[in-house]
Amino acid sequence: SKWTSGLGVPEILEWDDRDGEAVLILSGVPGRHAHGSLPMQASAGRLRDMFQPPIDWLARFHAAVPCPERATAADLASTLVSRLGSKSASLGSGIDRIVDILGEETGASGLPAVPVHGDFYPSNVLFTGRGLSVVDWTTFGAGFPLQDTFSFLVNTDYFRAGHVCTLVEKYHHVFFSSSPLWAWSRRELEHRGCSQADARYLFYGFLADQICADASTPAEWWRDVVRYIERYDFPAPGTILPAPETT
C-alpha cells in the first residue's frame, strides 16, 4: 500500500491462500516497546512521552488511510447490539442498558466510521527514533471515532504502590477520575465538535466493541466494569466517580 512506509506499517511481501490454507509474509519494522507500565501518578512529561506519539500517529493514519467500509457509527452499533445479546447471562443486566445507549440517536450516531487498527495498545506499537511502527493488523477495519485512542489509553498497564491495576481500576483511572488522562480524549472530542452526549455514545460503542472482541479477558473482569458503571447509571466519560472497591 502507498501509506505503509510513511506510517511504519509492515508491507505484505507474499500472500497465498490456495488449498484452504493461507500464508502471509510481512516485512519487518524497526522500533522498541515502551518501558513497562505507568504509575497512576505519572508526571505530565511521562504521560506526554507515552501518549503524544500514538495520538499524533493516529491523526496521520486517519488522514492517509481510507475507511474500508462505508458506514456510520449507528451501523457499527447495530452490529454490536446483535452480538451483545449473548453477553447478558455472563455480564449481567447492565449489558441491556448499553444496548439502549447504542440505540439512541445523537450527533455521534451519524458520524462516519473511521479506519481503525482495532487492537491499538502498547504491545502493538513500537517507538523509533523518528516516530512509530505499528504491528498486528489482523483486526484492521471500520470503527468508531476515537476507538483506537480510547484503546491505547485504557489498555496501557498502570500500577500504584506495587499493585497492578485491574481492568475496572483502569477504566476508572482513564475515563472517570480526576487524572490528566481524560484530557487526551477530551481534546480529540473537542476537535471533532462532540458534545457530552456524543462522547457518551462513542465511549459505550468502544466499550461494547472491546467486550465483544476480547475473548482472552475473563468474563468476570468485564462484569466488574459493567457493574461499576451501572452503579452510577452509565455516565459520560469525564464524569468524576468514586474509585471502585478493590479486594
XYZ file of N, CA, C and O in Angstrom, residues 6-180:
700
model
N 5.203 5.355 5.179
C 5.075 6.617 5.900
C 4.512 6.469 7.291
O 4.722 7.337 8.142
N 3.803 5.370 7.546
C 3.190 5.149 8.857
C 3.886 4.055 9.658
O 3.436 3.702 10.748
N 4.968 3.509 9.147
C 5.671 2.462 9.883
C 4.869 1.180 9.993
O 4.861 0.528 11.038
N 4.212 0.809 8.896
C 3.361 -0.389 8.871
C 4.054 -1.467 8.041
O 4.609 -1.159 6.972
N 4.061 -2.722 8.488
C 4.681 -3.784 7.688
C 4.050 -3.887 6.297
O 2.843 -3.721 6.140
N 4.863 -4.175 5.292
C 4.369 -4.383 3.941
C 4.136 -5.878 3.698
O 4.840 -6.730 4.237
N 3.142 -6.179 2.900
C 2.879 -7.566 2.527
C 3.881 -7.978 1.455
O 3.910 -7.410 0.362
N 4.701 -8.966 1.777
C 5.686 -9.459 0.819
C 5.136 -10.626 0.015
O 5.473 -10.792 -1.161
N 4.301 -11.429 0.652
C 3.716 -12.569 -0.063
C 2.413 -12.980 0.606
O 2.302 -12.965 1.840
N 1.440 -13.319 -0.217
C 0.140 -13.778 0.274
C -0.336 -14.912 -0.614
O -0.401 -14.777 -1.830
N -0.643 -16.052 -0.012
C -1.094 -17.227 -0.766
C -2.157 -17.931 0.053
O -1.907 -18.330 1.197
N -3.360 -18.043 -0.505
C -4.445 -18.707 0.225
C -5.016 -19.884 -0.569
O -6.188 -20.186 -0.513
N -4.163 -20.569 -1.290
C -4.606 -21.728 -2.051
C -4.786 -22.945 -1.155
O -4.227 -23.030 -0.057
N -5.587 -23.894 -1.627
C -5.776 -25.186 -0.966
C -6.294 -25.058 0.465
O -5.983 -25.882 1.329
N -7.080 -24.021 0.720
C -7.703 -23.888 2.029
C -6.783 -23.437 3.134
O -7.164 -23.415 4.307
N -5.558 -23.087 2.812
C -4.614 -22.596 3.808
C -4.058 -21.256 3.344
O -3.944 -21.006 2.145
N -3.706 -20.419 4.317
C -3.193 -19.091 3.992
C -1.777 -18.916 4.524
O -1.457 -19.360 5.637
N -0.946 -18.312 3.710
C 0.410 -17.963 4.117
C 0.593 -16.470 3.887
O 0.369 -15.977 2.773
N 0.964 -15.758 4.925
C 1.183 -14.318 4.847
C 2.592 -14.011 5.339
O 2.966 -14.383 6.456
N 3.378 -13.346 4.501
C 4.736 -12.942 4.879
C 4.801 -11.426 4.833
O 4.470 -10.802 3.819
N 5.206 -10.836 5.956
C 5.281 -9.383 6.082
C 6.724 -8.931 6.241
O 7.581 -9.693 6.719
N 6.977 -7.688 5.879
C 8.296 -7.106 6.117
C 8.459 -6.805 7.603
O 7.484 -6.688 8.348
N 9.694 -6.678 8.024
C 9.957 -6.255 9.391
C 9.860 -4.744 9.513
O 9.921 -4.015 8.518
N 9.686 -4.253 10.747
C 9.664 -2.817 11.009
C 10.540 -2.543 12.226
O 10.668 -3.391 13.116
N 11.155 -1.369 12.285
C 12.026 -1.048 13.418
C 11.235 -0.569 14.622
O 10.053 -0.228 14.519
N 11.908 -0.543 15.771
C 11.303 0.055 16.952
C 11.435 -0.803 18.191
O 11.891 -1.946 18.138
N 11.024 -0.224 19.303
C 11.039 -0.918 20.599
C 9.755 -0.581 21.339
O 9.125 0.450 21.108
N 9.383 -1.472 22.246
C 8.201 -1.216 23.055
C 8.497 -0.150 24.109
O 9.647 0.026 24.517
N 7.456 0.535 24.526
C 7.599 1.485 25.633
C 7.984 0.721 26.890
O 7.682 -0.462 27.042
N 8.639 1.394 27.803
C 9.135 0.734 29.003
C 8.015 0.447 29.993
O 7.443 1.355 30.605
N 7.667 -0.816 30.152
C 6.816 -1.280 31.232
C 5.498 -0.548 31.395
O 4.919 -0.022 30.460
N 5.038 -0.538 32.637
C 3.758 0.073 32.963
C 3.966 1.471 33.544
O 5.082 1.862 33.885
N 2.877 2.201 33.662
C 2.931 3.574 34.159
C 2.379 3.658 35.571
O 1.353 3.042 35.877
N 3.008 4.441 36.444
C 2.387 4.703 37.745
C 1.142 5.553 37.559
O 1.080 6.392 36.655
N 0.139 5.349 38.395
C -1.100 6.108 38.267
C -0.856 7.605 38.448
O -1.606 8.421 37.926
N 0.178 7.955 39.171
C 0.505 9.363 39.378
C 1.689 9.784 38.517
O 2.526 10.585 38.934
N 1.773 9.277 37.309
C 2.873 9.620 36.415
C 2.899 11.119 36.139
O 1.858 11.780 36.096
N 4.086 11.637 35.948
C 4.244 13.071 35.691
C 3.680 13.432 34.319
O 3.505 12.577 33.441
N 3.420 14.708 34.135
C 2.907 15.182 32.852
C 3.889 14.860 31.729
O 3.477 14.489 30.621
N 5.180 14.973 32.004
C 6.188 14.666 30.992
C 6.186 13.201 30.610
O 6.314 12.855 29.427
N 6.038 12.338 31.592
C 5.993 10.890 31.316
C 4.754 10.538 30.493
O 4.818 9.747 29.553
N 3.627 11.133 30.836
C 2.399 10.880 30.081
C 2.538 11.383 28.646
O 2.091 10.712 27.698
N 3.142 12.542 28.481
C 3.317 13.095 27.144
C 4.203 12.193 26.299
O 3.910 11.930 25.121
N 5.285 11.709 26.875
C 6.189 10.821 26.137
C 5.493 9.532 25.730
O 5.783 8.966 24.662
N 4.590 9.058 26.571
C 3.912 7.795 26.308
C 2.768 7.941 25.310
O 2.579 7.090 24.431
N 1.992 9.025 25.424
C 0.740 9.107 24.679
C 0.746 10.066 23.486
O -0.019 9.855 22.540
N 1.588 11.094 23.501
C 1.542 12.029 22.382
C 1.944 11.392 21.053
O 1.277 11.621 20.033
N 3.017 10.578 21.010
C 3.369 9.965 19.721
C 2.257 9.082 19.139
O 1.961 9.196 17.937
N 1.596 8.215 19.928
C 0.490 7.443 19.343
C -0.687 8.303 18.893
O -1.300 8.025 17.853
N -1.005 9.364 19.650
C -2.098 10.249 19.248
C -1.753 10.947 17.930
O -2.591 11.052 17.015
N -0.513 11.400 17.809
C -0.086 12.035 16.561
C -0.108 11.034 15.405
O -0.500 11.373 14.280
N 0.319 9.812 15.673
C 0.315 8.779 14.625
C -1.108 8.508 14.150
O -1.342 8.369 12.940
N -2.049 8.438 15.067
C -3.439 8.186 14.679
C -3.974 9.301 13.783
O -4.751 9.037 12.852
N -3.587 10.524 14.041
C -4.028 11.635 13.200
C -3.516 11.449 11.772
O -4.257 11.656 10.798
N -2.256 11.041 11.616
C -1.705 10.804 10.280
C -2.374 9.591 9.628
O -2.657 9.597 8.424
N -2.629 8.582 10.415
C -3.288 7.368 9.924
C -4.669 7.684 9.362
O -5.029 7.270 8.257
N -5.442 8.460 10.106
C -6.792 8.796 9.649
C -6.766 9.706 8.424
O -7.673 9.660 7.584
N -5.731 10.531 8.314
C -5.622 11.424 7.164
C -5.200 10.683 5.901
O -5.570 11.075 4.784
N -4.458 9.593 6.073
C -3.869 8.912 4.914
C -4.656 7.689 4.451
O -4.599 7.329 3.276
N -5.381 7.047 5.359
C -5.964 5.743 5.057
C -7.482 5.861 4.890
O -8.170 6.359 5.788
N -8.025 5.412 3.782
C -9.489 5.431 3.618
C -10.145 4.377 4.487
O -9.559 3.324 4.767
N -11.348 4.664 4.938
C -12.083 3.678 5.723
C -12.464 2.510 4.809
O -12.950 2.723 3.692
N -12.261 1.279 5.246
C -12.542 0.132 4.382
C -14.030 -0.167 4.199
O -14.392 -1.059 3.446
N -14.878 0.576 4.881
C -16.317 0.306 4.797
C -17.082 1.621 4.923
O -16.769 2.446 5.783
N -18.065 1.812 4.078
C -18.914 2.993 4.184
C -20.020 2.688 5.189
O -20.925 1.895 4.919
N -19.904 3.300 6.340
C -20.854 3.029 7.416
C -20.861 4.209 8.363
O -19.962 5.052 8.342
N -21.874 4.275 9.202
C -21.945 5.280 10.255
C -21.713 4.604 11.600
O -21.720 3.365 11.710
N -21.528 5.428 12.623
C -21.397 4.878 13.974
C -22.635 4.074 14.349
O -22.539 3.044 15.034
N -23.809 4.519 13.906
C -25.039 3.779 14.196
C -25.032 2.403 13.541
O -25.533 1.423 14.116
N -24.465 2.287 12.334
C -24.357 0.987 11.671
C -23.461 0.043 12.480
O -23.780 -1.139 12.663
N -22.346 0.567 12.960
C -21.446 -0.245 13.785
C -22.137 -0.671 15.068
O -22.010 -1.821 15.513
N -22.875 0.266 15.671
C -23.580 -0.035 16.914
C -24.613 -1.131 16.700
O -24.784 -2.015 17.548
N -25.310 -1.088 15.571
C -26.324 -2.097 15.282
C -25.713 -3.494 15.230
O -26.284 -4.456 15.750
N -24.540 -3.599 14.626
C -23.850 -4.892 14.574
C -23.454 -5.363 15.969
O -23.601 -6.540 16.316
N -22.968 -4.436 16.795
C -22.562 -4.795 18.152
C -23.750 -5.208 19.005
O -23.648 -6.132 19.828
N -24.879 -4.540 18.816
C -26.071 -4.867 19.598
C -26.461 -6.321 19.401
O -26.820 -7.029 20.354
N -26.374 -6.803 18.171
C -26.734 -8.193 17.904
C -25.771 -9.162 18.572
O -26.155 -10.273 18.934
N -24.535 -8.738 18.757
C -23.538 -9.601 19.412
C -23.606 -9.498 20.930
O -23.255 -10.443 21.636
N -24.047 -8.354 21.440
C -24.109 -8.174 22.894
C -25.196 -9.013 23.544
O -25.114 -9.313 24.742
N -26.219 -9.386 22.779
C -27.326 -10.137 23.362
C -26.894 -11.399 24.069
O -27.468 -11.780 25.100
N -25.853 -12.034 23.570
C -25.384 -13.286 24.174
C -24.552 -13.053 25.424
O -24.169 -14.014 26.098
N -24.274 -11.784 25.745
C -23.399 -11.476 26.884
C -24.174 -11.229 28.177
O -23.566 -11.177 29.249
N -25.483 -11.074 28.102
C -26.257 -10.726 29.299
C -26.120 -11.768 30.393
O -26.010 -11.442 31.581
N -26.139 -13.034 30.008
C -26.088 -14.097 31.015
C -24.799 -14.050 31.828
O -24.811 -14.270 33.042
N -23.678 -13.733 31.166
C -22.397 -13.744 31.872
C -22.030 -12.390 32.472
O -21.300 -12.328 33.463
N -22.538 -11.294 31.884
C -22.124 -9.963 32.336
C -23.212 -9.189 33.056
O -22.952 -8.112 33.578
N -24.435 -9.711 33.097
C -25.490 -9.066 33.866
C -26.373 -8.152 33.049
O -26.162 -7.905 31.860
N -27.365 -7.603 33.723
C -28.388 -6.796 33.064
C -27.855 -5.458 32.556
O -28.506 -4.801 31.739
N -26.689 -5.041 33.025
C -26.117 -3.792 32.555
C -25.872 -3.791 31.055
O -25.873 -2.730 30.422
N -25.683 -4.965 30.487
C -25.488 -5.068 29.046
C -26.717 -4.534 28.310
O -26.605 -3.877 27.260
N -27.904 -4.801 28.863
C -29.125 -4.307 28.218
C -29.150 -2.782 28.179
O -29.654 -2.187 27.228
N -28.608 -2.153 29.201
C -28.563 -0.682 29.229
C -27.580 -0.155 28.191
O -27.836 0.867 27.553
N -26.474 -0.841 27.994
C -25.528 -0.436 26.952
C -26.183 -0.551 25.578
O -26.008 0.306 24.710
N -26.964 -1.614 25.392
C -27.705 -1.781 24.142
C -28.642 -0.594 23.924
O -28.751 -0.061 22.809
N -29.319 -0.160 24.992
C -30.218 1.002 24.880
C -29.447 2.253 24.459
O -29.912 3.037 23.620
N -28.276 2.469 25.060
C -27.468 3.650 24.731
C -27.067 3.629 23.261
O -27.119 4.652 22.572
N -26.704 2.463 22.763
C -26.267 2.361 21.376
C -27.427 2.541 20.396
O -27.198 2.756 19.205
N -28.639 2.446 20.902
C -29.804 2.675 20.061
C -30.263 4.123 20.044
O -31.193 4.475 19.302
N -29.621 4.980 20.847
C -30.006 6.386 20.910
C -29.522 7.134 19.672
O -28.478 6.807 19.093
N -30.277 8.126 19.279
C -29.868 8.991 18.174
C -29.184 10.230 18.746
O -29.805 11.038 19.429
N -27.916 10.360 18.480
C -27.150 11.537 18.894
C -26.395 12.044 17.680
O -26.402 11.424 16.613
N -25.722 13.165 17.861
C -24.887 13.642 16.768
C -23.819 12.634 16.401
O -23.451 12.483 15.235
N -23.330 11.913 17.416
C -22.265 10.936 17.175
C -22.758 9.726 16.392
O -21.993 9.101 15.659
N -24.030 9.364 16.558
C -24.520 8.166 15.880
C -24.492 8.316 14.363
O -24.417 7.324 13.634
N -24.531 9.546 13.885
C -24.482 9.774 12.449
C -23.089 10.012 11.908
O -22.909 10.191 10.695
N -22.075 10.009 12.775
C -20.706 10.214 12.307
C -20.261 9.056 11.426
O -20.619 7.900 11.675
N -19.474 9.339 10.401
C -18.978 8.242 9.574
C -17.969 7.390 10.332
O -17.225 7.888 11.187
N -17.965 6.106 10.025
C -16.953 5.218 10.587
C -15.574 5.657 10.107
O -15.431 6.292 9.054
N -14.564 5.310 10.887
C -13.183 5.658 10.541
C -12.354 4.379 10.472
O -12.737 3.350 11.052
N -11.226 4.415 9.759
C -10.350 3.241 9.781
C -9.760 3.067 11.171
O -9.352 4.048 11.800
N -9.749 1.846 11.673
C -9.162 1.576 12.987
C -8.198 0.396 12.895
O -8.412 -0.538 12.116
N -7.155 0.477 13.671
C -6.251 -0.662 13.811
C -6.988 -1.813 14.461
O -6.851 -2.956 14.070
N -7.791 -1.497 15.474
C -8.642 -2.489 16.110
C -8.042 -3.176 17.315
O -8.766 -3.790 18.103
N -6.714 -3.084 17.479
C -6.063 -3.644 18.669
C -4.881 -2.742 19.012
O -3.761 -3.191 19.208
N -5.196 -1.451 19.104
C -4.172 -0.426 19.263
C -3.844 -0.267 20.738
O -4.533 0.441 21.479
N -2.807 -0.930 21.164
C -2.356 -0.827 22.552
C -0.841 -0.990 22.566
O -0.239 -1.316 21.532
N -0.169 -0.729 23.702
C 1.289 -0.621 23.691
C 2.043 -1.808 23.095
O 3.095 -1.607 22.479
N 1.546 -3.020 23.241
C 2.283 -4.172 22.713
C 2.355 -4.187 21.191
O 3.211 -4.863 20.615
N 1.458 -3.448 20.539
C 1.465 -3.403 19.075
C 2.057 -2.115 18.521
O 1.993 -1.872 17.312
N 2.625 -1.309 19.395
C 3.202 -0.027 18.990
C 4.685 -0.019 19.365
O 5.041 -0.255 20.520
N 5.531 0.245 18.379
C 6.969 0.281 18.583
C 7.466 1.712 18.400
O 7.152 2.362 17.399
N 8.228 2.187 19.351
C 8.775 3.535 19.295
C 10.130 3.500 18.585
O 10.982 2.650 18.884
N 10.305 4.406 17.631
C 11.573 4.525 16.925
C 12.133 5.912 17.171
O 11.493 6.761 17.783
N 13.321 6.151 16.677
C 13.907 7.474 16.850
C 13.205 8.537 16.030
O 13.339 9.730 16.309
N 12.414 8.109 15.012
C 11.772 9.071 14.119
C 10.250 9.012 14.167
O 9.584 9.764 13.450
N 9.702 8.160 14.993
C 8.243 8.035 15.052
C 7.829 6.692 15.623
O 8.402 6.228 16.603
N 6.850 6.069 14.975
C 6.313 4.801 15.463
C 6.245 3.781 14.334
O 6.112 4.130 13.167
N 6.308 2.517 14.726
C 5.915 1.412 13.867
C 4.743 0.732 14.554
O 4.705 0.636 15.788
N 3.782 0.264 13.780
C 2.583 -0.369 14.341
C 2.402 -1.728 13.680
O 2.394 -1.838 12.448
N 2.264 -2.763 14.502
C 2.197 -4.139 14.002
C 0.863 -4.783 14.363
O 0.041 -4.191 15.053
N 0.667 -6.007 13.878
C -0.514 -6.829 14.124
C -1.785 -6.165 13.607
O -2.594 -5.621 14.368
N -1.988 -6.281 12.300
C -3.104 -5.617 11.631
C -4.262 -6.564 11.342
O -5.082 -6.315 10.460
N -4.356 -7.639 12.094
C -5.407 -8.629 11.834
C -6.807 -8.106 12.136
O -7.790 -8.660 11.646
N -6.919 -7.050 12.953
C -8.238 -6.520 13.303
C -8.515 -5.174 12.634
O -9.446 -4.459 13.030
N -7.749 -4.817 11.616
C -7.991 -3.576 10.885
C -9.398 -3.590 10.283
O -9.872 -4.599 9.774
N -10.064 -2.448 10.359
C -11.408 -2.374 9.795
C -12.027 -1.021 10.047
O -11.333 -0.029 10.327
N -13.352 -0.960 9.955
C -14.101 0.268 10.225
C -14.480 0.287 11.703
O -14.892 -0.732 12.266
N -14.354 1.453 12.323
C -14.663 1.549 13.740
C -15.179 2.921 14.124
O -15.363 3.809 13.279
N -15.404 3.089 15.418
C -15.906 4.358 15.946
C -14.792 5.406 15.987
O -13.630 5.070 16.250
N -15.112 6.684 15.769
C -14.134 7.731 16.036
C -13.616 7.617 17.475
O -14.386 7.324 18.391
N -12.327 7.790 17.650
C -11.620 7.707 18.935
C -11.487 6.278 19.468
O -10.966 6.079 20.570
N -11.926 5.289 18.738
C -11.830 3.907 19.225
C -10.384 3.527 19.532
O -10.090 2.965 20.599
N -9.463 3.821 18.617
C -8.064 3.475 18.858
C -7.445 4.325 19.966
O -6.606 3.852 20.731
N -7.870 5.593 20.060
C -7.373 6.447 21.144
C -7.786 5.890 22.494
O -6.961 5.734 23.410
N -9.074 5.601 22.648
C -9.558 5.008 23.899
C -8.811 3.722 24.208
O -8.443 3.447 25.355
N -8.601 2.905 23.182
C -7.963 1.611 23.373
C -6.546 1.752 23.914
O -6.155 1.061 24.860
N -5.772 2.674 23.330
C -4.391 2.820 23.785
C -4.339 3.313 25.223
O -3.543 2.828 26.036
N -5.204 4.255 25.548
C -5.192 4.814 26.900
C -5.561 3.775 27.955
O -4.891 3.649 28.987
N -6.631 3.018 27.726
C -7.126 2.138 28.781
C -6.413 0.787 28.790
O -6.427 0.089 29.806
N -5.781 0.416 27.683
C -5.085 -0.873 27.644
C -3.601 -0.759 27.933
O -2.852 -1.728 27.784
N -3.182 0.421 28.346
C -1.859 0.572 28.944
C -1.909 0.005 30.358
O -2.943 0.049 31.016
N -0.801 -0.569 30.821
C -0.751 -1.094 32.187
C -0.396 0.027 33.157
O 0.533 0.802 32.920
N -1.147 0.098 34.262
C -0.919 1.096 35.304
C -0.714 0.383 36.647
O -1.203 -0.730 36.854
N -0.007 1.046 37.536
C 0.196 0.469 38.869
C 0.221 1.580 39.906
O 0.429 2.750 39.584
N -0.008 1.177 41.145
C 0.124 2.106 42.273
C 0.607 1.310 43.479
O 0.101 0.224 43.776
N 1.610 1.813 44.162
C 2.139 1.189 45.385
C 2.361 -0.309 45.212
O 1.980 -1.120 46.061
N 2.977 -0.691 44.108
C 3.271 -2.090 43.871
C 2.094 -2.926 43.431
O 2.217 -4.146 43.269
N 0.954 -2.302 43.221
C -0.271 -3.013 42.835
C -0.573 -2.739 41.367
O -0.701 -1.581 40.959
N -0.645 -3.789 40.559
C -1.006 -3.633 39.151
C -2.517 -3.444 39.063
O -3.294 -4.209 39.626
N -2.938 -2.406 38.360
C -4.359 -2.067 38.318
C -5.175 -3.140 37.597
O -4.758 -3.666 36.561
N -6.338 -3.420 38.132
C -7.274 -4.327 37.486
C -7.962 -3.612 36.328
O -7.831 -2.392 36.155
N -8.735 -4.351 35.546
C -9.415 -3.755 34.403
C -10.374 -2.649 34.846
O -10.390 -1.559 34.249
N -11.160 -2.886 35.878
C -12.120 -1.869 36.311
C -11.391 -0.650 36.873
O -11.829 0.490 36.676
N -10.252 -0.855 37.520
C -9.470 0.284 38.012
C -8.921 1.113 36.847
O -8.864 2.339 36.920
N -8.526 0.444 35.771
C -8.025 1.179 34.607
C -9.128 1.999 33.955
O -8.898 3.145 33.550
N -10.334 1.434 33.852
C -11.435 2.200 33.267
C -11.767 3.414 34.128
O -12.045 4.502 33.605
N -11.724 3.237 35.445
C -11.952 4.388 36.320
C -10.847 5.426 36.139
O -11.115 6.620 35.992
N -9.611 4.970 36.135
C -8.463 5.878 36.078
C -8.463 6.699 34.791
O -8.216 7.919 34.807
N -8.754 6.071 33.662
C -8.670 6.740 32.366
C -9.907 7.573 32.065
O -9.799 8.686 31.531
N -11.096 7.074 32.420
C -12.333 7.709 31.967
C -13.154 8.397 33.053
O -13.980 9.261 32.743
N -12.961 8.031 34.325
C -13.878 8.521 35.355
C -13.165 9.035 36.606
O -13.729 9.011 37.696
N -11.944 9.497 36.464
C -11.226 10.045 37.609
C -10.712 11.440 37.268
O -10.884 11.929 36.152
N -10.061 12.059 38.232
C -9.507 13.391 38.015
C -8.090 13.333 37.448
O -7.409 14.361 37.390
N -7.636 12.167 37.032
C -6.301 12.053 36.438
C -6.260 12.847 35.135
O -7.296 13.075 34.494
N -5.069 13.261 34.694
C -4.977 14.041 33.450
C -5.203 13.210 32.195
O -5.223 13.762 31.090
